[in-house]
mmCIF file of C-alpha atoms and ligand atoms in Angstrom:
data_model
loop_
_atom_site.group_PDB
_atom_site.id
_atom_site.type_symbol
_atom_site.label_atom_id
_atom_site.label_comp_id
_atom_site.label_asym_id
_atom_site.label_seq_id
_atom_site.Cartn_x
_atom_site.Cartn_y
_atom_site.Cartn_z
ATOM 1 C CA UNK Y 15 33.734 -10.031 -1.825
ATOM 2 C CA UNK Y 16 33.915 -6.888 0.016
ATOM 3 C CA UNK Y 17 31.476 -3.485 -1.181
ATOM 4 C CA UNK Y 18 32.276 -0.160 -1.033
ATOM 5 C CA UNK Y 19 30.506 2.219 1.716
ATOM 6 C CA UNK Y 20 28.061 4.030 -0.357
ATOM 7 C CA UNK Y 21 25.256 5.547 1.458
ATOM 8 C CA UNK Y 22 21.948 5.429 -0.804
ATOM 9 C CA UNK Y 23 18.272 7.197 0.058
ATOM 10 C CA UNK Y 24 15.229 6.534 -1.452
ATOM 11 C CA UNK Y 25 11.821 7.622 -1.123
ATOM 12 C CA UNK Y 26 9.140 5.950 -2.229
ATOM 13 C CA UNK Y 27 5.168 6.934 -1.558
ATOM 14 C CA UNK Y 28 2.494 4.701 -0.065
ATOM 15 C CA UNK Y 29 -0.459 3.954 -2.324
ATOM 16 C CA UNK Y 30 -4.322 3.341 -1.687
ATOM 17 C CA UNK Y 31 -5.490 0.312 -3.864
ATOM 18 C CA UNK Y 32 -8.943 1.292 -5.118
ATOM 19 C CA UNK Y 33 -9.249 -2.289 -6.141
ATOM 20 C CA UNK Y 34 -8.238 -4.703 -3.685
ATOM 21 C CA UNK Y 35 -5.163 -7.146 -3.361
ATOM 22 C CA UNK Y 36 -6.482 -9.670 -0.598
ATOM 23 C CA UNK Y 37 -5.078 -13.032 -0.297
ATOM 24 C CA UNK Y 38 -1.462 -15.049 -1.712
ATOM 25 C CA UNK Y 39 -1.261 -18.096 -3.729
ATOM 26 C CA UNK Y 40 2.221 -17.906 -2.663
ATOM 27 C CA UNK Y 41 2.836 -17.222 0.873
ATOM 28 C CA UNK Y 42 6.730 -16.871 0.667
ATOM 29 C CA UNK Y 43 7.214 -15.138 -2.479
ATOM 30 C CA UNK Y 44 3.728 -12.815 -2.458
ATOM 31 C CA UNK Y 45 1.832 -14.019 -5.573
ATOM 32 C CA UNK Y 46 -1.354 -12.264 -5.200
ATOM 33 C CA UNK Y 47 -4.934 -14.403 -5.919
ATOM 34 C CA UNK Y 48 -6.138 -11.565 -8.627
ATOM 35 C CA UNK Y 49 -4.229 -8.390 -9.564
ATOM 36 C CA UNK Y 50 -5.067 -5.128 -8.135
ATOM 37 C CA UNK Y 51 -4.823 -1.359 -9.123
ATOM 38 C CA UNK Y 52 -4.053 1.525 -7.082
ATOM 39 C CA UNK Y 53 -2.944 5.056 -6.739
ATOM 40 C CA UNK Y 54 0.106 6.435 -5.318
ATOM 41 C CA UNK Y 55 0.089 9.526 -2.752
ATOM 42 C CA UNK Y 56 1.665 12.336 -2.615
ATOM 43 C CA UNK Y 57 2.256 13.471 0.960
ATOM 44 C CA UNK Y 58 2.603 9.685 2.829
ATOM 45 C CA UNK Y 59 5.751 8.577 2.203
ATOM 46 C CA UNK Y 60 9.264 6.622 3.226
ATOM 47 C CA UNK Y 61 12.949 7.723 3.342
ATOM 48 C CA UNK Y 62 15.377 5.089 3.731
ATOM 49 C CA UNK Y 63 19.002 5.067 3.419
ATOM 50 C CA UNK Y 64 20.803 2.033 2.663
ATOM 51 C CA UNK Y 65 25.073 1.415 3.144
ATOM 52 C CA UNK Y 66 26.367 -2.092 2.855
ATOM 53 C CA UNK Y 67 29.425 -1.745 5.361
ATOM 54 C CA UNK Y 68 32.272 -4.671 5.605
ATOM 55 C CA UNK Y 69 33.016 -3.550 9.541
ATOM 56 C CA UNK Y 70 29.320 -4.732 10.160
ATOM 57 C CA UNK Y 71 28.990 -8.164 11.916
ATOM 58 C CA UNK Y 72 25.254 -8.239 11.512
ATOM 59 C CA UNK Y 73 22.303 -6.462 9.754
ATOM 60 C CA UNK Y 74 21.763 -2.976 11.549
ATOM 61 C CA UNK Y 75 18.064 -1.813 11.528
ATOM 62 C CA UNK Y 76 16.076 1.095 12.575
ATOM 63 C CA UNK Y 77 12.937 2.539 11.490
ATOM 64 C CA UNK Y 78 12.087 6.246 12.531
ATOM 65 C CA UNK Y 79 15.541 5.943 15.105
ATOM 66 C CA UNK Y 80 14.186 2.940 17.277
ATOM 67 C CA UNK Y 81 16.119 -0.320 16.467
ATOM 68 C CA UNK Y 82 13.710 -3.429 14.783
ATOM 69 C CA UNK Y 83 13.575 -7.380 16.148
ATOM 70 C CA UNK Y 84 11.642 -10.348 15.145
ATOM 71 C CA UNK Y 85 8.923 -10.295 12.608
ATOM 72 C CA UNK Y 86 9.752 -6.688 11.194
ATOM 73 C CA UNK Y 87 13.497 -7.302 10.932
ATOM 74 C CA UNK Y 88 13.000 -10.566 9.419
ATOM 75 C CA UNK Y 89 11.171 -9.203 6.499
ATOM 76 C CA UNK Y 90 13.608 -6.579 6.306
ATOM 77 C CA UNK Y 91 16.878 -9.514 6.066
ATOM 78 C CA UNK Y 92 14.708 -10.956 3.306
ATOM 79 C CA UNK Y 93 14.800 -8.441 1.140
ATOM 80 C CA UNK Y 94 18.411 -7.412 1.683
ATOM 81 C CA UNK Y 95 19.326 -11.033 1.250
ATOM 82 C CA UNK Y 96 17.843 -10.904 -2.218
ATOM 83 C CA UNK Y 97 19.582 -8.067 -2.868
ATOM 84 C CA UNK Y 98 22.945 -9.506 -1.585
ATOM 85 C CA UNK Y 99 22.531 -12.594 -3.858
ATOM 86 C CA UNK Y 100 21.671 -10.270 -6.867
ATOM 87 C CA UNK Y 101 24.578 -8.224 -6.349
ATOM 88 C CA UNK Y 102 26.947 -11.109 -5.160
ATOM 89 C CA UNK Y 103 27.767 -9.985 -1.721
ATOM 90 C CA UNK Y 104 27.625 -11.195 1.443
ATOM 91 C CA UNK Y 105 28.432 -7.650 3.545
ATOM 92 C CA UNK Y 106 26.100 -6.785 6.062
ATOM 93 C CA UNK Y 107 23.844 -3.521 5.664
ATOM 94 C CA UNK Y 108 23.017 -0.374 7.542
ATOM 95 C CA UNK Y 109 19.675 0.257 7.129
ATOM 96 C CA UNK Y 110 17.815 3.645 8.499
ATOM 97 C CA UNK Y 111 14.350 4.485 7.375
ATOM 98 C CA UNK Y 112 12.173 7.753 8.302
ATOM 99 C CA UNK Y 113 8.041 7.124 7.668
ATOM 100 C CA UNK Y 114 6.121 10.132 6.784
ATOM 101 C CA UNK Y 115 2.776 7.749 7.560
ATOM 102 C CA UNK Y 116 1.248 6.945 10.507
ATOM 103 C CA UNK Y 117 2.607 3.565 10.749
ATOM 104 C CA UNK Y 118 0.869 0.492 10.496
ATOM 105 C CA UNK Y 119 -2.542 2.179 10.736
ATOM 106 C CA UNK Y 120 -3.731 0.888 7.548
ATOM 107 C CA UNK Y 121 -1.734 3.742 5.540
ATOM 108 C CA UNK Y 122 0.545 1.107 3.991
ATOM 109 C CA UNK Y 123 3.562 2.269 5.370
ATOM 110 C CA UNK Y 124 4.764 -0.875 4.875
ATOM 111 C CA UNK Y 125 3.975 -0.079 0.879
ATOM 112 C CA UNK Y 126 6.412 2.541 1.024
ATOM 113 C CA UNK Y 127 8.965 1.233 3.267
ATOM 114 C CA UNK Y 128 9.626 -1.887 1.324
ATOM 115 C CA UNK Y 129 9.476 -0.288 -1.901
ATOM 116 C CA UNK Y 130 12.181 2.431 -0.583
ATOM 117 C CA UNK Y 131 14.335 -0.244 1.278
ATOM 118 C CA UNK Y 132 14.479 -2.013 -2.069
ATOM 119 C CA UNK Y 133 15.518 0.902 -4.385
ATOM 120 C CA UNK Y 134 18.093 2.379 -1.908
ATOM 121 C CA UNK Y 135 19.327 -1.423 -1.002
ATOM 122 C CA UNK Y 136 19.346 -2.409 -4.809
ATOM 123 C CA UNK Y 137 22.092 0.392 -5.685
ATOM 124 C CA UNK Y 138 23.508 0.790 -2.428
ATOM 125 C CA UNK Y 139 24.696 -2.782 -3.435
ATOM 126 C CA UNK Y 140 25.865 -1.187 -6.658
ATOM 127 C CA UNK Y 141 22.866 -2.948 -8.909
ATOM 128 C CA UNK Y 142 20.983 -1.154 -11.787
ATOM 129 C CA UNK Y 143 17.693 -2.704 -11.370
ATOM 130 C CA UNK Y 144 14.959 -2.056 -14.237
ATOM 131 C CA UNK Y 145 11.830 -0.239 -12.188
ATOM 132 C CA UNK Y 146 10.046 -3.589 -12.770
ATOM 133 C CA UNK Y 147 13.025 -5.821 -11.081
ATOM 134 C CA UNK Y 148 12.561 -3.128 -8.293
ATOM 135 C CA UNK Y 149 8.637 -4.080 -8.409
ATOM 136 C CA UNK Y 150 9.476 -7.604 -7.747
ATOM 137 C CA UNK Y 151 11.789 -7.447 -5.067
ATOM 138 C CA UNK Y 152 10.020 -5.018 -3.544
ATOM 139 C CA UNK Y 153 6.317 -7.455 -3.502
ATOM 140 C CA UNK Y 154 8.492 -10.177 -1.546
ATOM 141 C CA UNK Y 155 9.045 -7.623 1.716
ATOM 142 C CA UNK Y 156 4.893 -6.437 0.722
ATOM 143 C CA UNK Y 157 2.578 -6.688 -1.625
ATOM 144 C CA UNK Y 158 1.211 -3.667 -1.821
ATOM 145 C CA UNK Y 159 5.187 -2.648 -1.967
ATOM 146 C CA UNK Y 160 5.315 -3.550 -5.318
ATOM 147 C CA UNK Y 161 2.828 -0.562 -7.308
ATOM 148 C CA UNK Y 162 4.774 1.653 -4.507
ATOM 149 C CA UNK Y 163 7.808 1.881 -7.395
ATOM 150 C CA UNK Y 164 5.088 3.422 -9.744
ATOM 151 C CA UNK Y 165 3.393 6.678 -9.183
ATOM 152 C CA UNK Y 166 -0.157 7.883 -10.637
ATOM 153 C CA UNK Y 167 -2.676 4.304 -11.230
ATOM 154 C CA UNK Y 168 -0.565 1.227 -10.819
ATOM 155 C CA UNK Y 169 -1.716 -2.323 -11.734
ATOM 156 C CA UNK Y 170 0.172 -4.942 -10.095
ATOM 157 C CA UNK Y 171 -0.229 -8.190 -12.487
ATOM 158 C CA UNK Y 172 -0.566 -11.261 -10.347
ATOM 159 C CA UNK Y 173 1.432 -13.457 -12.551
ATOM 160 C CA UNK Y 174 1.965 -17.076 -11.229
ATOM 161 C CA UNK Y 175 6.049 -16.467 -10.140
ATOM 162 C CA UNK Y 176 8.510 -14.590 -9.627
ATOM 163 C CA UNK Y 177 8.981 -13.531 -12.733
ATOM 164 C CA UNK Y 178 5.403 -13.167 -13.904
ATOM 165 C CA UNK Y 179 4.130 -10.902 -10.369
ATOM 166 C CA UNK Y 180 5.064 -6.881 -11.047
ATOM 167 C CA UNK Y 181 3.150 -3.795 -11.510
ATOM 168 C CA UNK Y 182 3.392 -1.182 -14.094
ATOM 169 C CA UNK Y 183 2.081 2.264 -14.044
ATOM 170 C CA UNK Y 184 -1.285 2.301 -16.012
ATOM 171 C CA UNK Y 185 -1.375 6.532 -16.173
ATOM 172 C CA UNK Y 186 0.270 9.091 -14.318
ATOM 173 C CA UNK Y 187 -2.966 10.740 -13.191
ATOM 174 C CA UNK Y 188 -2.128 13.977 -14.238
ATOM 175 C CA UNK Y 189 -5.206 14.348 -16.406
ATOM 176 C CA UNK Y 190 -7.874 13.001 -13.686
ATOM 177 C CA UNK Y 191 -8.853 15.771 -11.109
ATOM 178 C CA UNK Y 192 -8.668 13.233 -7.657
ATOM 179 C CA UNK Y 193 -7.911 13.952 -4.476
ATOM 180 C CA UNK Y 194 -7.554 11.817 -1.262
ATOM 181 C CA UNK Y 195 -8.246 12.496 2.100
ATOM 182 C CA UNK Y 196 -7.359 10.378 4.999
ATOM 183 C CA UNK Y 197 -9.349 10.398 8.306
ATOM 184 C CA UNK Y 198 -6.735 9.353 11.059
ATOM 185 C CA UNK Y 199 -9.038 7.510 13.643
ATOM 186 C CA UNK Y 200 -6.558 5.946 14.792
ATOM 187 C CA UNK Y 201 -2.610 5.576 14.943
ATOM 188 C CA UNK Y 202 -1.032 2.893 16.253
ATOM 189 C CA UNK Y 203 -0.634 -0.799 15.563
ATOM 190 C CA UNK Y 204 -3.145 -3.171 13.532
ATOM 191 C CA UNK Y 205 -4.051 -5.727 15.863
ATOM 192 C CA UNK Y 206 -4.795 -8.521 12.799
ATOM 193 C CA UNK Y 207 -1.523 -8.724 10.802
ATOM 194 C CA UNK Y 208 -2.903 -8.356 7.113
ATOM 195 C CA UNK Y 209 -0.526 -11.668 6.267
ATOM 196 C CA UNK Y 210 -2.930 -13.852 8.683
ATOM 197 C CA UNK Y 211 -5.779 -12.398 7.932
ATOM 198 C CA UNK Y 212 -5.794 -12.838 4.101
ATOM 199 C CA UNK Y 213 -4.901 -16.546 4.676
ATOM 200 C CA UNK Y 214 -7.999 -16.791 6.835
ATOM 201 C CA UNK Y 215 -10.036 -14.988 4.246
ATOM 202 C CA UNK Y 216 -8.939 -17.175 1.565
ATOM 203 C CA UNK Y 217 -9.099 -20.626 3.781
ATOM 204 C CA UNK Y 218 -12.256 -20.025 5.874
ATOM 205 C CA UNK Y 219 -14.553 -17.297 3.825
ATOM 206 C CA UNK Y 220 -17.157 -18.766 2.147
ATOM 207 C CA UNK Y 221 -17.268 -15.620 -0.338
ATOM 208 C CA UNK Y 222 -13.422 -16.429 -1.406
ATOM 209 C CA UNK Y 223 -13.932 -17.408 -4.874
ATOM 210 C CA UNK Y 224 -16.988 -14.982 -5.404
ATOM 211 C CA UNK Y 225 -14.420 -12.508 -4.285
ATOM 212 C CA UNK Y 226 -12.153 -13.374 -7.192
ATOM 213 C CA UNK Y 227 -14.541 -12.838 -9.536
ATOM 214 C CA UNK Y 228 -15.541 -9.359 -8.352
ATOM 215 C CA UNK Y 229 -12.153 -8.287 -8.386
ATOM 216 C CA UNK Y 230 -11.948 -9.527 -12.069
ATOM 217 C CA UNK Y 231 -15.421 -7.530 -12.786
ATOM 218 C CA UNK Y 232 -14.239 -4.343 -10.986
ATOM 219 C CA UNK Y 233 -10.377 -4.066 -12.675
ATOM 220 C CA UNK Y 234 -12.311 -3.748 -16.335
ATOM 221 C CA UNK Y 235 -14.587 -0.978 -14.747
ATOM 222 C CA UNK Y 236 -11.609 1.066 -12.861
ATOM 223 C CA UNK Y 237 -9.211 0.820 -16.101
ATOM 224 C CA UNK Y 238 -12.248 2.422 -17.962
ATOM 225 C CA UNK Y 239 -12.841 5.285 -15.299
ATOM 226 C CA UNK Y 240 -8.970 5.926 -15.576
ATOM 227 C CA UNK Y 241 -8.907 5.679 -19.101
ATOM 228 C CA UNK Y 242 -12.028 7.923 -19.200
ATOM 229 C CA UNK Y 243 -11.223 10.304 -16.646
ATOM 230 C CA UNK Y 244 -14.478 9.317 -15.183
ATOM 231 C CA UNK Y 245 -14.095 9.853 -11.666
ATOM 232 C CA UNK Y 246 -17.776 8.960 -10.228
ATOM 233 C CA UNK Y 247 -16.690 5.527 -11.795
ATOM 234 C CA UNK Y 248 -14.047 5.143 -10.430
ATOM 235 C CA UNK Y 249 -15.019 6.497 -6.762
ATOM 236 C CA UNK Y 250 -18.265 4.377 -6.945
ATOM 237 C CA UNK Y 251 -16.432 1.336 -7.751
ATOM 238 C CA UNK Y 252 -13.561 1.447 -5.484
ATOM 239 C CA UNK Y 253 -16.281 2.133 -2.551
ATOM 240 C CA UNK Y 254 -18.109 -0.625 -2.856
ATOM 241 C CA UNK Y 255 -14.681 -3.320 -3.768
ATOM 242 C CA UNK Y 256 -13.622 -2.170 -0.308
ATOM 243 C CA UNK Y 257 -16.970 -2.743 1.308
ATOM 244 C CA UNK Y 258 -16.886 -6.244 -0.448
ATOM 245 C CA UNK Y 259 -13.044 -7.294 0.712
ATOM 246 C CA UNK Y 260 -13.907 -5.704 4.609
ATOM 247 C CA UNK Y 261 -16.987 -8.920 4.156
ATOM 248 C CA UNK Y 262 -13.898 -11.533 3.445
ATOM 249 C CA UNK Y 263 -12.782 -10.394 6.970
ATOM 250 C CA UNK Y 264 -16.373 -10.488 8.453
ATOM 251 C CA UNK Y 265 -16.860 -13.518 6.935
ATOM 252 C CA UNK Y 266 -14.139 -15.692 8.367
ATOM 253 C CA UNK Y 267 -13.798 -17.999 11.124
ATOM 254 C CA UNK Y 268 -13.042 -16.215 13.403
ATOM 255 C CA UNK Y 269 -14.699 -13.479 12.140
ATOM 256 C CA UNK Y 270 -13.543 -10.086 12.860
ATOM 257 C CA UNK Y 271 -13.137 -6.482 11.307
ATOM 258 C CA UNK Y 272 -10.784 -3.911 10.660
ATOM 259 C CA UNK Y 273 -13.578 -1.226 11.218
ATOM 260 C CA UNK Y 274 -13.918 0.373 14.538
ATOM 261 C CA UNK Y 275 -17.320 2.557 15.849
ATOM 262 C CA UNK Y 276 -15.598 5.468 14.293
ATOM 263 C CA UNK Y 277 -15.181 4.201 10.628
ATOM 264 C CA UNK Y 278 -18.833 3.299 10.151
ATOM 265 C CA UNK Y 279 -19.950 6.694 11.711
ATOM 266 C CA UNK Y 280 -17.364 8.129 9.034
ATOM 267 C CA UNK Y 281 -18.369 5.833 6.539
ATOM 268 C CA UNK Y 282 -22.301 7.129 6.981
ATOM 269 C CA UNK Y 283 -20.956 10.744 6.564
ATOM 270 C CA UNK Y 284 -19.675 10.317 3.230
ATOM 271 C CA UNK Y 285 -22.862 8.738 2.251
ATOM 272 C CA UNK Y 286 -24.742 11.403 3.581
ATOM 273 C CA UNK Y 287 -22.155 13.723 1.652
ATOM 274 C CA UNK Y 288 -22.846 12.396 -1.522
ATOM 275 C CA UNK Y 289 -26.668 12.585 -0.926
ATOM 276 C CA UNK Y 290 -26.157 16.265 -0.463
ATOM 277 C CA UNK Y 291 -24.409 16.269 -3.976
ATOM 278 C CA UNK Y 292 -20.712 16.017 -2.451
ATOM 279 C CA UNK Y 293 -19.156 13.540 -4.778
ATOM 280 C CA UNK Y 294 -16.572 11.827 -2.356
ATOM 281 C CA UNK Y 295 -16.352 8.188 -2.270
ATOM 282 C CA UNK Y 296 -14.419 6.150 0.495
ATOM 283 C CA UNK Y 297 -12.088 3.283 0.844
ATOM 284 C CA UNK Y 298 -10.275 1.598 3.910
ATOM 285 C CA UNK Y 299 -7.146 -1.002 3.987
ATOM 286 C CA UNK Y 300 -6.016 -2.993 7.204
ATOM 287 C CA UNK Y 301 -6.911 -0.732 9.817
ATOM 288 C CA UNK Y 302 -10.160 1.425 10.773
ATOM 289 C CA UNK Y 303 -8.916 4.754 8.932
ATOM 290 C CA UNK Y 304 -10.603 5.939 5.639
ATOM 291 C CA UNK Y 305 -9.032 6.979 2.924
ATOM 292 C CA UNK Y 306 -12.186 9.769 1.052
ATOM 293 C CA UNK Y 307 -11.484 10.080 -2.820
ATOM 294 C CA UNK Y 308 -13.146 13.484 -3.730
ATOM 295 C CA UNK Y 309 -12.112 16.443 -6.728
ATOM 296 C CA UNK Y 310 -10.712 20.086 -6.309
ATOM 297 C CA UNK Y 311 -14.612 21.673 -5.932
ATOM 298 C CA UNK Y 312 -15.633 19.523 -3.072
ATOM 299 C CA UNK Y 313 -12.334 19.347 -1.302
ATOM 300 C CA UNK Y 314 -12.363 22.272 1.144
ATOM 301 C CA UNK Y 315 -15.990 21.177 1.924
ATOM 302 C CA UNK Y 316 -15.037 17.684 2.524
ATOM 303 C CA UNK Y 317 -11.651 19.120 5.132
ATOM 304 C CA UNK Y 318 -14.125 20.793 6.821
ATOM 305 C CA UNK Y 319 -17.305 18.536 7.750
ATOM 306 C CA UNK Y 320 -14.301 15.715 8.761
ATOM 307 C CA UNK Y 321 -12.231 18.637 10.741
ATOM 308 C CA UNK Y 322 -15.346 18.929 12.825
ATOM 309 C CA UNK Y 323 -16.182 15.824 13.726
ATOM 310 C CA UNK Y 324 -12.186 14.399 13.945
ATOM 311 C CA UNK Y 325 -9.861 17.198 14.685
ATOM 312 C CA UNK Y 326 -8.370 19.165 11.931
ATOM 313 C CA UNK Y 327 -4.945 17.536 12.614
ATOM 314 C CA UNK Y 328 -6.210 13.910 12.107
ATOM 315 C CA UNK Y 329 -7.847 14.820 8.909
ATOM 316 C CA UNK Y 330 -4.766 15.276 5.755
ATOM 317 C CA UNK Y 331 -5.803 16.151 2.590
ATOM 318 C CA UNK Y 332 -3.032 14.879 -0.375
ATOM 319 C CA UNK Y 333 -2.908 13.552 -4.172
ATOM 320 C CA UNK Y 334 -1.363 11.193 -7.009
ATOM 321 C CA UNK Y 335 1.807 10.701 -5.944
ATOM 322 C CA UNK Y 336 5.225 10.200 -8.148
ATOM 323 C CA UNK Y 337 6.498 6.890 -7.986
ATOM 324 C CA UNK Y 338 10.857 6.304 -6.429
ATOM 325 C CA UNK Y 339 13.138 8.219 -6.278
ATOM 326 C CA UNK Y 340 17.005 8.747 -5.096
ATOM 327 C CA UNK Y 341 17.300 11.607 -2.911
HETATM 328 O O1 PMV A 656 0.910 -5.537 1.345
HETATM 329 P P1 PMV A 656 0.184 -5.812 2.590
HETATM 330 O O2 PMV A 656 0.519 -7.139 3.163
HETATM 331 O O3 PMV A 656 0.342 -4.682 3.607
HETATM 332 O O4 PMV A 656 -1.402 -5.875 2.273
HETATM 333 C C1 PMV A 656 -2.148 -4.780 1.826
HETATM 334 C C2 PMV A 656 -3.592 -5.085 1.845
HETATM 335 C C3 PMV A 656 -4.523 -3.912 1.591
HETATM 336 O O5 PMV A 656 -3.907 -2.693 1.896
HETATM 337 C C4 PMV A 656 -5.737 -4.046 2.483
HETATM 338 C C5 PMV A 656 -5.025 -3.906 0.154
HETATM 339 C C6 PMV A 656 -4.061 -3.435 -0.892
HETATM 340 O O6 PMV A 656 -4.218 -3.850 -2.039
HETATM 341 O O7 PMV A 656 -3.180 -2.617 -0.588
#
């Protein structure tokens, strides 16, 4: 069956998980070990245009203009070959996406890339996908992709299958004053590939299960702050949930961490922030950068102090973010 050309672009934003998703039951479909909750942002996001073209004798990809091989383009195929089996097609796609993230840095672009590949692939390929089929195809390029559909607070539900693993949007976060800040220490590649380094965490840590059950204790706590608007809460507790998943790394064998010199100094300075009555907070993903949750009254203060010490241009101040959209 052939397809006509139509050219589709979708953007879809990255999103910070203030409670961790770290480790699969499921390697090859992405079923997550607990659920995990996070918050889409505004100004880090992914464009990607999607055409399924007949002429095509293979699958042309390119992120940000530079063609992709191996790993990458594999992950890429597997979504789109989802999609083509949904949609009944066997066409080959064109497939061109533009990150507005410093890419692979522990910003998630992969969050937003796989969510945007998904929702431009899905109807390029002329399907109408509910946002929650768009959730699950999305989770089996990344994770994290998944809650990238959704803006504001997302939950993604780890569910035991396909069928069962999606989020869902658990508020919009218009009525919670939060912003984010992200300290750029560093751009380019993650050396651990978060994929590996999960299934070390979850095979060699000793803390594994302990983990779990943290990650049980802290989703009740952060679905109160949200529902609460209680944004100490919720900083406090998404602090220390990162702390305790960058120990699952520490803890493995090998052991090794995502932080570098710089995110510990970092780290220390929002600590000594808060001690001087600056409520900021801070997380960090797969990489050494830190992502500082803060409100409107302390947020000039906060671009400041990190300016200094960083660079003005490494330091990018942004908020809740909306969830897809077709451009
Ligand atoms: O979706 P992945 O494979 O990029 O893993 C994301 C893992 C963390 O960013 C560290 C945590 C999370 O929940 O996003």
């Amino acid at each position: 069956m052939t397809t006509d050309k139509q050219e589709i672009t979708a953007r879809a934003h990255t999103n910070i998980a203030l409670v961790k998703y770290w480790g699969k039951k499921d390697d090859n479909l992405i079923i997550p070990q607990t659920d995990s909750i996070s918050l889409t942002l505004a100004d880090f996001y992914t464009d990607t245009t999607v055409a399924f073209d007949d002429q095509l004798s293979a699958d042309s990809l390119k992120i940000d203009n530079k063609p992709i091989f191996d790993k990458e383009a594999l992950k890429v195929q597997k979504v789109l070959d989802l999609v083509r089996n949904l949609a009944k097609i066997n066409t080959y796609a064109k497939v061109s996406s533009t990150n507005h993230v410093p890419m692979a840095a522990g910003l998630a672009s992969s969050a937003s890339g796989f969510a945007a590949l998904t929702a431009a692939a899905s109807r390029a390929a002329g399907l109408d996908l509910s946002d929650t089929d768009l959730s699950r195809l999305a989770r089996q390029g990344s994770g994290s992709a998944s809650r990238s559909i959704f803006g504001g607070f997302v939950q993604w539900h780890s569910g035991n299958d396909n069928e069962t693993s999606f989020a869902t949007q658990i508020d919009s976060a218009q009525n919670l004053d939060i912003k984010v800040v992200a300290l750029i220490i560093k751009k380019s590649r993650k050396k651990h590939s978060s994929t590996q380094a999960m299934r070390e965490s979850v095979e060699t840590s000793p803390y594994y299960p302990v983990w779990c059950q943290v990650v049980a204790k802290d989703l009740k706590t952060i679905t109160q702050a949200i529902r609460t608007h209680d944004f100490d809460l919720l900083g406090s507790t998404s602090e220390l949930n990162a702390m305790r998943m960058h120990a699952l790394t520490l803890s493995s064998d090998p052991a090794f961490t995502y932080f570098n010199g710089q995110t510990i100094e970092l780290l220390e300075k929002v600590k000594e922030l808060r001690a001087d009555n600056v409520n900021c907070y801070a997380t960090v993903d797969a990489g050494p950068n830190i992502k500082v949750l803060c409100q409107s009254k302390d947020l000039n203060q906060i671009i400041t102090v990190f300016s200094q010490l960083i660079g003005p241009e490494n330091v990018i101040a942004t908020e809740p973010g909306s969830g897809i959209r077709y451009l």
